[in-house]
Short mmCIF file of C-alpha atoms in Angstrom, two decimals:
data_model
loop_
_atom_site.label_atom_id
_atom_site.label_comp_id
_atom_site.label_asym_id
_atom_site.label_seq_id
_atom_site.Cartn_x
_atom_site.Cartn_y
_atom_site.Cartn_z
CA ALA A 1241 8.85 78.84 -179.41
CA ASP A 1242 11.70 77.08 -177.59
CA THR A 1243 9.38 74.27 -176.45
CA TYR A 1244 8.02 73.90 -179.98
CA GLN A 1245 11.51 73.63 -181.49
CA LEU A 1246 12.69 71.20 -178.81
CA ILE A 1247 9.73 68.86 -179.33
CA ARG A 1248 9.80 69.01 -183.12
CA ALA A 1249 13.55 68.38 -183.26
CA GLY A 1250 12.96 65.10 -181.45
CA LEU A 1251 10.41 64.06 -184.07
CA ALA A 1252 11.73 65.41 -187.37
CA GLY A 1253 15.38 66.25 -186.67
CA GLY A 1254 17.27 69.48 -186.37
CA LYS A 1255 19.30 71.24 -183.68
CA GLY A 1256 21.82 68.41 -183.63
CA VAL A 1257 19.29 65.60 -184.03
CA PRO A 1258 19.56 63.65 -187.34
CA ASP A 1259 16.49 63.73 -189.59
CA THR A 1260 16.49 59.91 -189.59
CA VAL A 1261 14.77 60.20 -186.19
CA ALA A 1262 11.53 60.61 -188.14
CA GLN A 1263 11.72 56.87 -188.91
CA HIS A 1264 11.59 55.94 -185.23
CA PRO A 1265 8.27 54.74 -183.74
CA ALA A 1266 6.75 57.51 -181.61
CA ALA A 1267 3.51 57.97 -179.69
CA PHE A 1268 1.66 60.98 -178.34
CA VAL A 1269 0.24 59.96 -174.98
CA THR A 1270 -2.12 61.81 -172.63
CA PHE A 1271 -2.19 60.67 -169.00
CA THR A 1272 -5.29 61.91 -167.22
CA ALA A 1273 -6.08 62.21 -163.53
CA PRO A 1274 -8.78 60.13 -161.81
CA SER A 1275 -12.11 61.64 -160.86
CA PHE A 1276 -12.44 63.41 -157.52
CA GLY A 1277 -16.09 64.21 -158.06
CA PRO A 1278 -18.27 65.48 -160.94
CA VAL A 1279 -17.47 68.98 -162.18
CA HIS A 1280 -19.07 71.30 -164.68
CA THR A 1281 -17.56 70.64 -168.08
CA ARG A 1282 -17.88 71.68 -171.71
CA ARG A 1283 -18.39 68.71 -173.99
CA GLU A 1284 -18.46 68.91 -177.77
CA THR A 1285 -19.96 66.24 -180.01
CA PRO A 1286 -18.03 64.96 -183.07
CA GLY A 1287 -20.20 67.32 -185.12
CA GLY A 1288 -18.94 70.32 -183.17
CA THR A 1289 -22.08 71.13 -181.19
CA VAL A 1290 -21.92 71.65 -177.44
CA ALA A 1291 -23.53 68.84 -175.44
CA PRO A 1292 -25.23 69.21 -172.04
CA CYS A 1293 -22.84 69.13 -169.09
CA HIS A 1294 -24.12 66.19 -166.99
CA PRO A 1295 -27.51 65.19 -168.43
CA ARG A 1296 -28.59 62.39 -166.11
CA ARG A 1297 -32.15 61.20 -165.82
CA ASP A 1298 -33.29 60.36 -162.31
CA ALA A 1299 -29.84 61.42 -161.05
CA GLY A 1300 -31.26 62.43 -157.71
CA GLN A 1301 -29.42 64.54 -155.19
CA CYS A 1302 -26.18 64.21 -153.30
CA PRO A 1303 -26.20 63.90 -149.48
CA HIS A 1304 -26.03 67.72 -149.32
CA GLY A 1305 -29.22 68.18 -151.33
CA ARG A 1306 -27.63 69.25 -154.61
CA SER A 1307 -28.63 67.83 -157.98
CA LEU A 1308 -26.23 65.37 -159.58
CA SER A 1309 -27.37 66.46 -163.03
CA CYS A 1310 -26.57 69.58 -165.09
CA THR A 1311 -28.15 70.13 -168.49
CA THR A 1312 -26.41 73.45 -169.21
CA ARG A 1313 -24.49 73.73 -172.48
CA HIS A 1314 -21.59 75.68 -171.06
CA ALA A 1315 -19.87 78.42 -173.02
CA ALA A 1316 -16.08 78.24 -173.29
CA ASP A 1317 -15.70 81.17 -170.88
CA ASP A 1318 -18.29 80.00 -168.34
CA PRO A 1319 -16.72 80.59 -164.89
CA ARG A 1320 -18.48 77.48 -163.60
CA LEU A 1321 -16.28 75.19 -165.73
CA GLY A 1322 -14.16 73.02 -163.45
CA GLU A 1323 -16.30 73.82 -160.41
CA PRO A 1324 -17.75 70.72 -158.68
CA LEU A 1325 -21.46 70.05 -158.81
CA CYS A 1326 -21.22 69.84 -155.01
CA ALA A 1327 -18.19 71.32 -153.26
CA GLU A 1328 -18.98 69.43 -150.04
CA CYS A 1329 -18.87 66.10 -151.90
CA TYR A 1330 -15.71 66.89 -153.89
CA ASP A 1331 -12.53 65.06 -152.83
CA TYR A 1332 -10.19 68.04 -152.31
CA THR A 1333 -7.77 65.92 -150.29
CA GLY A 1334 -7.43 63.42 -153.11
CA SER A 1335 -6.92 66.17 -155.69
CA ALA A 1336 -4.11 67.77 -153.68
CA LEU A 1337 -2.41 64.44 -153.05
CA PHE A 1338 -2.62 63.43 -156.72
CA ASN A 1339 -0.97 66.67 -157.81
CA ALA A 1340 1.78 66.20 -155.24
CA LEU A 1341 2.46 62.61 -156.26
CA ALA A 1342 1.92 62.86 -160.03
CA PRO A 1343 5.70 63.18 -160.70
CA GLU A 1344 6.30 59.98 -158.74
CA LEU A 1345 3.52 58.24 -160.64
CA TRP A 1346 5.22 59.31 -163.89
CA ARG A 1347 8.60 58.02 -162.67
CA ARG A 1348 7.07 54.65 -161.86
CA PHE A 1349 5.41 54.58 -165.26
CA THR A 1350 8.74 55.05 -167.06
CA MET A 1351 10.24 52.18 -165.07
CA ALA A 1352 7.25 49.94 -165.78
CA LEU A 1353 7.38 50.86 -169.48
CA ARG A 1354 10.96 49.62 -169.77
CA ARG A 1355 10.01 46.37 -168.06
CA ARG A 1356 7.01 45.85 -170.36
CA ILE A 1357 9.03 46.46 -173.52
CA ALA A 1358 11.82 44.18 -172.32
CA LYS A 1359 9.28 41.45 -171.63
CA ALA A 1360 7.72 41.89 -175.07
CA ALA A 1361 11.15 41.47 -176.66
CA GLY A 1362 12.14 38.53 -174.47
CA LEU A 1363 15.05 40.50 -173.01
CA THR A 1364 16.30 41.38 -169.56
CA LEU A 1365 16.48 45.05 -168.64
CA ARG A 1366 20.26 44.94 -169.02
CA GLU A 1367 19.95 43.41 -172.47
CA LEU A 1368 17.34 46.01 -173.40
CA ARG A 1369 19.74 48.86 -172.53
CA ASP A 1370 22.23 47.42 -175.02
CA THR A 1371 19.58 47.28 -177.73
CA LEU A 1372 17.10 50.11 -177.30
CA THR A 1373 16.64 53.53 -175.69
CA ILE A 1374 13.26 54.94 -174.69
CA SER A 1375 13.22 58.72 -175.08
CA PHE A 1376 10.47 61.09 -174.02
CA ALA A 1377 9.43 64.70 -173.59
CA LYS A 1378 6.39 65.72 -171.57
CA VAL A 1379 4.51 68.73 -170.24
CA ALA A 1380 2.06 69.11 -167.38
CA GLU A 1381 -1.26 70.80 -168.12
CA TYR A 1382 -3.69 72.03 -165.49
CA GLN A 1383 -7.31 71.16 -166.08
CA ARG A 1384 -9.96 73.66 -165.08
CA ARG A 1385 -10.77 71.42 -162.08
CA GLY A 1386 -7.26 72.00 -160.74
CA VAL A 1387 -5.54 68.67 -161.37
CA VAL A 1388 -2.63 68.07 -163.71
CA HIS A 1389 -2.59 65.95 -166.84
CA PHE A 1390 0.62 64.90 -168.58
CA HIS A 1391 1.05 65.03 -172.35
CA ALA A 1392 4.08 63.08 -173.53
CA VAL A 1393 5.96 62.19 -176.69
CA ILE A 1394 7.50 58.74 -176.25
CA ARG A 1395 9.97 57.52 -178.90
CA LEU A 1396 11.93 54.31 -179.46
CA ASP A 1397 15.61 54.73 -180.40
CA GLY A 1398 18.60 52.50 -180.92
CA PRO A 1399 21.16 52.00 -178.11
CA ASP A 1400 22.91 55.31 -178.86
CA GLY A 1401 19.78 57.43 -178.94
CA PRO A 1402 18.25 59.27 -181.92
CA SER A 1403 21.31 58.74 -184.12
CA THR A 1404 20.68 54.97 -184.23
CA LEU A 1405 17.63 53.09 -185.47
CA PRO A 1406 15.75 50.89 -183.01
CA PRO A 1407 15.73 47.12 -183.63
CA ASP A 1408 13.24 45.75 -186.16
CA TRP A 1409 10.96 44.32 -183.46
CA ALA A 1410 10.52 47.75 -181.84
CA SER A 1411 7.35 48.83 -183.66
CA TYR A 1412 4.72 51.40 -182.76
CA GLU A 1413 2.38 48.54 -181.85
CA VAL A 1414 4.89 47.23 -179.30
CA LEU A 1415 5.29 50.73 -177.86
CA ALA A 1416 1.54 51.43 -177.68
CA ASP A 1417 0.77 48.10 -176.01
CA ALA A 1418 3.55 48.59 -173.46
CA VAL A 1419 2.40 52.15 -172.69
CA ASP A 1420 -1.15 50.95 -172.12
CA GLN A 1421 -0.09 48.10 -169.83
CA ALA A 1422 2.43 50.14 -167.85
CA ALA A 1423 0.10 53.10 -167.33
CA ARG A 1424 -2.69 50.89 -166.03
CA ALA A 1425 -0.37 48.91 -163.75
CA VAL A 1426 1.42 51.62 -161.76
CA THR A 1427 0.18 53.03 -158.47
CA VAL A 1428 1.54 55.28 -155.75
CA THR A 1429 0.52 55.09 -152.10
CA THR A 1430 -0.11 58.28 -150.15
CA PRO A 1431 1.17 58.75 -146.58
CA ALA A 1432 -1.28 58.01 -143.79
CA ALA A 1433 -2.02 60.77 -141.27
CA PRO A 1434 -4.58 61.32 -138.51
CA GLY A 1435 -7.97 61.53 -140.19
CA VAL A 1436 -6.41 60.95 -143.62
CA PRO A 1437 -6.09 57.23 -144.35
CA SER A 1438 -3.54 56.05 -146.89
CA ARG A 1439 -4.85 55.55 -150.40
CA SER A 1440 -3.61 54.18 -153.71
CA LEU A 1441 -3.51 56.67 -156.58
CA THR A 1442 -3.51 55.75 -160.26
CA TRP A 1443 -3.81 57.46 -163.61
CA GLY A 1444 -7.32 58.21 -164.79
CA THR A 1445 -9.21 55.74 -166.95
CA GLN A 1446 -8.93 57.97 -170.03
CA LEU A 1447 -5.51 57.08 -171.42
CA HIS A 1448 -4.97 58.29 -174.98
CA VAL A 1449 -2.18 56.70 -177.06
CA ARG A 1450 -1.83 57.79 -180.70
CA PRO A 1451 0.88 57.36 -183.36
CA ILE A 1452 2.84 60.38 -184.56
CA THR A 1453 3.36 60.65 -188.32
CA THR A 1454 5.82 62.70 -190.32
CA THR A 1455 3.84 64.49 -193.02
CA THR A 1456 0.22 63.29 -193.16
CA GLY A 1457 -2.57 62.51 -190.70
CA ASP A 1458 -3.97 64.29 -187.68
CA LEU A 1459 -0.86 63.92 -185.54
CA THR A 1460 2.12 65.09 -187.56
CA ASP A 1461 5.33 66.11 -185.85
CA THR A 1462 4.40 69.75 -186.44
CA ALA A 1463 0.93 69.32 -184.90
CA VAL A 1464 2.27 67.51 -181.83
CA ALA A 1465 4.95 70.14 -181.24
CA GLY A 1466 2.24 72.79 -181.46
CA TYR A 1467 0.02 70.95 -178.98
CA ILE A 1468 2.87 70.56 -176.49
CA ALA A 1469 3.84 74.23 -176.80
CA LYS A 1470 0.20 75.25 -176.22
CA TYR A 1471 -0.13 73.04 -173.14
CA ALA A 1472 3.11 74.49 -171.75
CA THR A 1473 1.50 77.94 -171.56
CA LYS A 1474 -1.43 76.79 -169.41
CA ALA A 1475 -0.18 77.42 -165.90
CA ALA A 1476 -2.08 76.93 -162.65
CA GLU A 1477 -3.52 80.45 -162.89
CA CYS A 1478 -6.00 79.18 -165.51
CA THR A 1479 -7.73 77.30 -162.67
CA GLY A 1480 -8.34 80.51 -160.75
CA THR A 1481 -5.42 80.30 -158.32
CA LEU A 1482 -2.38 82.56 -157.70
CA ASP A 1483 0.90 82.95 -159.56
CA ARG A 1484 2.87 83.27 -156.31
CA ARG A 1485 3.38 81.32 -153.13
CA ILE A 1486 0.98 81.65 -150.20
CA ARG A 1487 2.52 83.74 -147.43
CA ALA A 1488 2.01 83.13 -143.71
CA THR A 1489 0.47 86.59 -143.46
CA ASP A 1490 -2.10 85.93 -146.21
CA ASP A 1491 -5.76 85.81 -145.33
CA LEU A 1492 -7.02 82.85 -147.34
CA ASP A 1493 -10.57 84.22 -147.44
CA ALA A 1494 -9.33 87.49 -148.92
CA LEU A 1495 -7.17 86.03 -151.70
CA PRO A 1496 -8.34 86.89 -155.25
CA VAL A 1497 -8.99 83.27 -156.23
CA SER A 1498 -12.03 81.24 -157.22
CA ALA A 1499 -14.02 79.40 -154.56
CA HIS A 1500 -12.85 76.07 -155.96
CA ALA A 1501 -9.19 77.12 -155.95
CA ARG A 1502 -9.59 78.44 -152.41
CA ARG A 1503 -10.76 75.03 -151.23
CA LEU A 1504 -7.88 73.32 -153.04
CA ILE A 1505 -5.38 75.72 -151.46
CA ALA A 1506 -6.97 75.15 -148.05
CA ALA A 1507 -6.61 71.37 -148.52
CA CYS A 1508 -2.92 71.79 -149.35
CA LEU A 1509 -2.34 74.00 -146.29
CA ARG A 1510 -4.23 71.62 -144.01
CA LEU A 1511 -2.34 68.57 -145.23
CA GLY A 1512 0.94 70.48 -145.23
CA ARG A 1513 0.67 71.03 -141.47
CA MET A 1514 0.70 67.26 -140.88
CA GLU A 1515 4.07 65.80 -140.00
CA GLU A 1516 3.33 62.66 -142.02
CA MET A 1517 2.88 64.77 -145.17
CA ALA A 1518 6.02 66.88 -144.72
CA GLU A 1519 7.93 65.33 -147.65
CA LEU A 1520 5.18 66.36 -150.08
CA ARG A 1521 5.72 70.08 -149.27
CA LEU A 1522 2.05 70.76 -149.86
CA ALA A 1523 1.93 74.05 -147.94
CA GLU A 1524 4.91 75.41 -149.88
CA TRP A 1525 3.23 74.54 -153.19
CA ALA A 1526 -0.35 75.34 -152.22
CA HIS A 1527 -0.50 78.09 -154.87
CA MET A 1528 0.21 75.35 -157.46
CA LEU A 1529 -2.55 73.25 -155.89
CA GLY A 1530 0.00 70.73 -154.63
CA PHE A 1531 1.96 70.15 -157.85
CA ARG A 1532 5.66 70.88 -157.44
CA GLY A 1533 7.07 69.23 -160.54
CA HIS A 1534 8.57 70.97 -163.56
CA PHE A 1535 5.99 71.90 -166.19
CA SER A 1536 8.23 70.46 -168.93
CA THR A 1537 10.78 67.64 -168.76
CA LYS A 1538 12.59 65.39 -171.20
CA SER A 1539 14.95 62.45 -171.15
CA ARG A 1540 18.59 63.28 -171.84
CA ARG A 1541 18.62 61.85 -175.36
CA TYR A 1542 15.25 63.09 -176.60
CA SER A 1543 16.72 66.15 -178.35
CA THR A 1544 19.19 68.97 -177.82
#
């Protein structure tokens, strides 16, 4: 309820936020994670029927002899959802590193977004700060495969926040274009360690940017606040992992977790023992599959 009220206040007003904030351009953005290997998934067609999982003709087999196709129409409670088609092929190292560095990728996105909007307006960053404020609220959601997605509300305000209107040039179209460019431009480089070469991580290819409306349409302020509140309740446990930290005395093989979560935890523990990875604190956050960020954050001026 608190998350719902916080998000909605930043879109429609209330709790100290003027109702004129509803006139400000705002977008609902979903930042996905890249692929670390095919997993069993439930796909619904626009008509509402469930489509086959991975229906690939002549898909062949992976190097471990497993089929790269799955024609099952998975039920919503199928325990195989999120499990890789081949666990030996799945990039568990990449998944753990993405979760650990997702907050840094988000930070770089917010910086790039300001630069893109300033460029679109023909302003310097200093001049932009005197003209416009970019406010946001976001939550992290765990997918069944064990990686985090971010769902964010991004709003354009005047220089004093939600109490002031943004300049006339600051339209939704300007915001959406800048979000798209910034999200696709940012990267974060992982530390290199023995047997683990450095890699460049990015957001997934599925970036969703949609306008938020006030009273009509699919994405009203009420609907978005409801979505955000729902995502906020989906903790890491929905992926089959633990709701507590892994202790030194724990027997990993005996933990009551799914096989997929066990491999993700093992990847975090293995990487966490490497000196080069120490700053990522992967062993400490192995129960969260490497993610150590807050599930919900907002900029200072988004709402109360």
